[in-house]
Coordinates of C-alpha atoms in Angstrom, one line a residue:
M1 CA -20.7 -28.1 -3.7
S2 CA -20.9 -28.3 0.1
G3 CA -18.2 -28.9 2.7
E4 CA -19.0 -32.6 2.7
R5 CA -20.0 -34.7 -0.2
K6 CA -23.6 -36.1 -0.2
M7 CA -23.4 -39.9 -0.4
Y8 CA -26.2 -42.3 -1.0
T9 CA -25.0 -45.2 1.1
G10 CA -28.6 -45.7 2.4
A11 CA -29.4 -47.2 -1.0
I12 CA -26.8 -49.9 -0.5
G13 CA -28.3 -53.2 0.6
V14 CA -31.8 -52.0 -0.1
P15 CA -33.8 -54.0 -2.7
F16 CA -34.2 -51.8 -5.7
E17 CA -38.0 -52.0 -5.7
K18 CA -37.9 -50.4 -2.2
L19 CA -36.0 -47.4 -3.3
E20 CA -38.2 -44.3 -3.3
P21 CA -38.6 -42.8 -6.8
E22 CA -37.6 -39.4 -5.4
V23 CA -34.3 -40.8 -4.1
V24 CA -33.6 -42.5 -7.5
G25 CA -34.3 -39.3 -9.3
K26 CA -31.8 -37.4 -7.1
M27 CA -29.3 -40.1 -7.7
F28 CA -29.7 -39.6 -11.4
D29 CA -29.3 -35.9 -11.0
E30 CA -25.9 -36.6 -9.6
I31 CA -25.0 -39.3 -12.2
V32 CA -26.0 -37.1 -15.1
T33 CA -24.5 -33.8 -14.0
G34 CA -21.4 -35.2 -12.2
P35 CA -18.9 -35.8 -15.0
P36 CA -19.8 -32.7 -17.0
C37 CA -19.3 -30.6 -13.8
F38 CA -16.6 -32.3 -11.9
G39 CA -15.0 -35.1 -14.0
Q40 CA -15.8 -38.8 -13.9
L41 CA -15.9 -40.8 -10.6
D42 CA -16.3 -44.6 -10.5
E43 CA -19.3 -44.5 -8.2
W44 CA -21.4 -42.6 -10.7
R45 CA -20.7 -45.1 -13.5
N46 CA -21.1 -48.1 -11.2
W47 CA -24.4 -46.9 -9.9
F48 CA -25.6 -46.2 -13.4
H49 CA -24.7 -49.7 -14.5
Y50 CA -26.6 -51.1 -11.5
L51 CA -29.7 -49.0 -12.0
L52 CA -29.9 -49.4 -15.8
P53 CA -31.3 -52.9 -16.0
N54 CA -33.5 -52.4 -13.0
L55 CA -35.1 -49.3 -14.4
I56 CA -35.6 -50.2 -18.1
P57 CA -38.7 -52.3 -17.3
K58 CA -40.1 -49.3 -15.5
A59 CA -39.3 -47.1 -18.5
L60 CA -41.7 -49.3 -20.6
K61 CA -44.7 -48.4 -18.5
Q62 CA -46.9 -45.3 -18.1
P63 CA -46.6 -42.8 -16.6
S64 CA -43.0 -43.4 -15.5
L65 CA -41.7 -43.6 -19.1
V66 CA -41.1 -39.9 -19.4
Y67 CA -39.0 -39.5 -16.3
V68 CA -37.2 -42.8 -16.4
A69 CA -36.3 -42.5 -20.1
E70 CA -34.8 -39.1 -19.6
W71 CA -32.9 -40.3 -16.5
L72 CA -31.4 -43.3 -18.4
V73 CA -30.6 -41.5 -21.7
G74 CA -29.1 -38.5 -19.9
A75 CA -27.0 -40.8 -17.8
A76 CA -25.8 -42.7 -20.9
F77 CA -24.7 -39.5 -22.5
S78 CA -22.8 -38.5 -19.3
Q79 CA -21.3 -41.9 -18.5
H80 CA -20.5 -43.0 -22.1
P81 CA -19.7 -39.8 -24.0
D82 CA -17.3 -41.6 -26.4
G83 CA -19.7 -44.4 -27.3
L84 CA -21.2 -47.5 -25.9
E85 CA -18.1 -49.7 -25.6
D86 CA -18.4 -53.3 -24.4
Y87 CA -18.1 -52.3 -20.7
P88 CA -18.9 -53.4 -18.1
Y89 CA -19.3 -56.7 -20.0
R90 CA -19.0 -58.0 -23.5
G91 CA -22.2 -57.3 -25.4
F92 CA -23.2 -54.3 -23.3
R93 CA -23.6 -52.0 -26.3
S94 CA -26.0 -54.3 -28.2
D95 CA -28.0 -54.9 -25.0
V96 CA -28.4 -51.2 -24.3
L97 CA -29.5 -50.4 -27.9
A98 CA -31.9 -53.4 -27.9
T99 CA -33.6 -52.3 -24.6
L100 CA -33.2 -48.7 -23.7
G101 CA -33.1 -47.8 -27.4
H102 CA -36.7 -49.1 -27.8
V103 CA -38.5 -47.5 -24.8
V104 CA -40.4 -45.0 -26.9
M105 CA -41.8 -48.0 -28.8
S106 CA -43.4 -49.4 -25.6
P107 CA -46.8 -50.9 -26.4
E108 CA -48.3 -49.1 -23.4
I109 CA -48.0 -45.7 -25.3
W110 CA -49.2 -47.0 -28.7
D111 CA -52.6 -48.2 -29.8
D112 CA -52.9 -50.1 -33.1
G113 CA -49.8 -48.5 -34.5
K114 CA -50.8 -45.0 -33.4
L115 CA -49.2 -43.0 -30.6
K116 CA -51.7 -42.3 -27.8
W117 CA -52.6 -38.7 -27.3
E118 CA -52.7 -38.9 -23.6
G119 CA -50.0 -40.8 -21.8
G120 CA -46.4 -40.9 -20.6
L121 CA -45.0 -39.1 -23.6
F122 CA -47.1 -36.0 -23.1
H123 CA -47.2 -35.4 -19.4
E124 CA -46.4 -31.7 -20.0
S125 CA -49.4 -31.3 -22.3
R126 CA -52.6 -29.8 -20.9
K127 CA -56.0 -30.0 -22.5
Y128 CA -58.5 -27.2 -21.9
S129 CA -61.7 -27.8 -23.7
E130 CA -60.3 -28.5 -27.2
V131 CA -57.0 -26.7 -26.8
W132 CA -53.7 -28.5 -26.1
W133 CA -50.4 -26.9 -25.2
Y134 CA -46.8 -28.0 -25.9
F135 CA -47.3 -29.7 -29.3
D136 CA -44.9 -27.2 -30.8
R137 CA -42.1 -29.0 -29.0
T138 CA -40.8 -32.6 -29.0
S139 CA -41.7 -34.6 -26.0
P140 CA -38.4 -34.6 -24.0
P141 CA -38.0 -38.4 -23.9
V142 CA -38.6 -38.6 -27.6
S143 CA -36.0 -35.9 -28.3
A144 CA -33.5 -37.5 -26.0
M145 CA -34.1 -40.9 -27.6
L146 CA -33.7 -39.7 -31.1
F147 CA -30.4 -38.1 -30.2
F148 CA -29.5 -41.3 -28.3
C149 CA -29.9 -43.4 -31.5
L150 CA -28.1 -40.9 -33.6
K151 CA -25.2 -40.9 -31.2
Y152 CA -24.8 -44.6 -30.5
L153 CA -25.9 -46.4 -33.7
R154 CA -23.2 -47.5 -36.2
P155 CA -23.2 -45.4 -39.4
N156 CA -24.7 -48.3 -41.4
Q157 CA -27.6 -48.6 -39.0
I158 CA -28.7 -45.0 -39.4
E159 CA -30.6 -45.3 -42.7
P160 CA -32.8 -48.3 -41.6
W161 CA -33.4 -46.5 -38.3
L162 CA -34.5 -43.2 -40.0
R163 CA -36.5 -45.0 -42.6
S164 CA -38.4 -46.9 -39.9
A165 CA -39.1 -43.7 -38.0
I166 CA -40.5 -42.0 -41.2
E167 CA -42.7 -45.0 -42.1
I168 CA -44.7 -44.9 -38.9
D169 CA -48.1 -43.9 -40.2
C170 CA -49.2 -41.8 -37.3
P171 CA -49.8 -38.0 -37.5
L172 CA -48.9 -37.4 -33.9
W173 CA -45.6 -39.3 -34.2
R174 CA -44.8 -37.5 -37.4
S175 CA -45.5 -34.2 -35.8
Q176 CA -42.9 -35.1 -33.2
L177 CA -40.4 -36.1 -35.9
I178 CA -41.1 -32.9 -37.8
V179 CA -40.6 -30.7 -34.7
W180 CA -37.4 -32.5 -33.8
L181 CA -35.8 -32.3 -37.2
T182 CA -36.7 -28.7 -37.5
G183 CA -35.6 -27.8 -34.0
A184 CA -32.3 -29.8 -34.2
Q185 CA -31.4 -28.3 -37.6
R186 CA -28.3 -26.4 -36.4
M187 CA -26.9 -29.5 -34.6
L188 CA -27.7 -31.9 -37.5
S189 CA -26.0 -29.4 -39.9
G190 CA -22.9 -29.2 -37.7
E191 CA -23.4 -25.5 -36.9
I192 CA -23.4 -26.3 -33.2
S193 CA -21.9 -29.5 -31.6
Q194 CA -23.1 -29.7 -28.0
P195 CA -26.5 -29.6 -26.3
N196 CA -25.4 -26.8 -24.0
E197 CA -25.3 -24.6 -27.2
F198 CA -29.0 -25.0 -27.6
G199 CA -30.6 -21.5 -27.7
E200 CA -34.1 -20.2 -28.3
L201 CA -34.1 -21.9 -31.7
E202 CA -33.7 -25.3 -30.0
W203 CA -36.0 -24.9 -27.1
S204 CA -38.3 -27.5 -28.7
V205 CA -35.7 -30.3 -28.6
N206 CA -34.1 -30.1 -25.2
W207 CA -34.6 -32.5 -22.3
E208 CA -33.8 -32.8 -18.6
W209 CA -30.2 -31.6 -17.9
S210 CA -29.3 -31.3 -21.6
H211 CA -27.9 -27.8 -20.8
V212 CA -25.0 -29.3 -18.8
I213 CA -23.6 -31.3 -21.7
S214 CA -20.7 -29.4 -23.2
G215 CA -18.3 -32.1 -24.3
N216 CA -16.0 -31.4 -21.3
Y217 CA -16.0 -34.4 -18.9
S218 CA -12.8 -33.6 -17.1
G219 CA -14.0 -31.3 -14.5
D220 CA -11.3 -28.8 -15.6
F221 CA -12.8 -25.6 -17.0
S222 CA -9.7 -23.5 -16.6
K223 CA -8.9 -21.4 -19.6
E224 CA -5.1 -21.9 -19.2
P225 CA -3.6 -25.4 -19.7
A226 CA -2.5 -27.1 -16.5
V227 CA 1.2 -27.3 -15.8
L228 CA 2.9 -30.5 -14.5
L229 CA 5.5 -29.9 -11.7
D230 CA 8.4 -32.0 -10.6
A231 CA 9.2 -32.9 -7.0
G232 CA 10.9 -29.5 -6.6
C233 CA 7.8 -27.7 -7.9
K234 CA 9.5 -26.8 -11.2
P235 CA 7.4 -26.8 -14.4
I236 CA 8.2 -29.9 -16.5
A237 CA 5.4 -30.1 -19.0
S238 CA 2.0 -28.8 -20.0
A239 CA -0.9 -31.1 -19.3
A240 CA -2.7 -29.8 -22.3
S241 CA -1.6 -32.7 -24.5
D242 CA -3.6 -34.0 -27.5
I243 CA -4.8 -36.9 -25.3
S244 CA -6.1 -34.7 -22.5
N245 CA -7.8 -32.3 -25.0
A246 CA -9.5 -35.2 -26.7
S247 CA -10.8 -36.5 -23.5
R248 CA -12.0 -33.0 -22.4
H249 CA -14.0 -32.3 -25.5
A250 CA -15.9 -35.4 -26.6
P251 CA -18.2 -34.8 -29.6
F252 CA -21.9 -35.2 -28.7
I253 CA -22.7 -36.8 -32.1
P254 CA -19.8 -38.5 -34.0
E255 CA -19.1 -36.6 -37.2
I256 CA -19.3 -39.8 -39.2
N257 CA -22.9 -40.3 -37.9
L258 CA -23.9 -36.7 -38.7
L259 CA -22.5 -37.1 -42.3
E260 CA -24.4 -40.3 -42.7
F261 CA -27.6 -38.8 -41.3
R262 CA -27.5 -35.9 -43.7
K263 CA -27.1 -38.3 -46.7
C264 CA -30.0 -40.4 -45.5
F265 CA -32.1 -37.3 -44.9
K266 CA -31.5 -36.1 -48.4
K267 CA -32.3 -39.5 -49.8
L268 CA -35.3 -40.4 -47.7
M269 CA -36.8 -36.9 -47.2
P270 CA -36.7 -34.9 -50.4
R271 CA -38.9 -31.9 -50.7
D272 CA -41.9 -33.8 -52.0
V273 CA -41.8 -36.3 -49.1
R274 CA -41.4 -33.4 -46.6
E275 CA -44.5 -31.7 -48.1
L276 CA -46.5 -34.9 -48.0
L277 CA -45.6 -35.6 -44.3
S278 CA -46.3 -32.0 -43.4
A279 CA -49.7 -32.1 -45.2
Q280 CA -50.7 -35.4 -43.5
T281 CA -49.8 -34.0 -40.1
T282 CA -51.5 -30.6 -40.5
A283 CA -54.6 -32.3 -41.8
L284 CA -55.5 -32.6 -38.1
P285 CA -56.8 -29.1 -37.1
L286 CA -55.3 -29.5 -33.6
L287 CA -51.8 -30.2 -34.8
K288 CA -52.0 -27.5 -37.5
R289 CA -53.0 -24.9 -34.8
E290 CA -50.5 -26.0 -32.2
M291 CA -47.4 -26.5 -34.5
G292 CA -47.7 -23.0 -36.0
N293 CA -45.1 -22.3 -38.7
I294 CA -43.0 -25.4 -37.9
P295 CA -44.4 -27.5 -40.8
V296 CA -43.5 -24.8 -43.3
A297 CA -40.0 -24.6 -41.9
F298 CA -39.8 -28.3 -42.1
E299 CA -40.8 -28.3 -45.8
E300 CA -38.0 -25.8 -46.5
L301 CA -35.4 -27.7 -44.3
E302 CA -32.2 -28.6 -46.0
L303 CA -29.2 -30.3 -44.4
S304 CA -25.8 -29.9 -46.1
T305 CA -24.1 -33.2 -46.9
A306 CA -20.7 -31.6 -46.6
A307 CA -18.4 -32.1 -43.6

């Protein structure tokens, strides 16, 4: 946005472990917001692919899990809006799902199958006497990771993934799942399609920079289609071809994944199961107080299986 582009050449040749976290955070701000604002540039994707394997081990530790998980997931959305293809190497997709896809299952934030109350996932929570804040929203890395899995898993992987999430017998984890499912209802139902459409109803499921993701990764936000000119500056064609329009508006969640998720939700979470999960969660007075009316909305939640 300035007269001269800010470059991070100082990070070249410096061992990764010597990079200051603040510098890495600023780099990710650029990597995440660059394509949605200005179109894709090779350096953003190359830096992401370099930083990804170096940062995943840090994402498995407290307290950096929160920030690093949001950085990496947000960058994946921005740099791979059409899916995790086998780039930059064969097997890249499966490697990312098997590593980044599991950071919220890090042993450091779990204790005997239960999510720890105080730790990396809940850095925004504050405890005053017996009162906690912010348990009426999904922890940002949890929300980002749930969308990450829904976006990048194959359709036939969605049912076992959702089933495994439901079967975690932990009231705190289930409260997170309940808040996410309820808050993301409009996107899961197909009423909205991009994170930048989140409104007050979805404040509980957003994450760092989610508001910049609109599906447009071209850098072209003009309302009128661009016109191609010949050497004599005469119009020869419109650039608003089907291909360019497709690349400009990538769906955040593939429609086939949304359809499969709705079917799985109906199968795995009928009304009686939702009521049981809600009752188990609100049996804890703290969660009952902090979650407000969300459990009731969850019990009444219905997702249409229609396209």
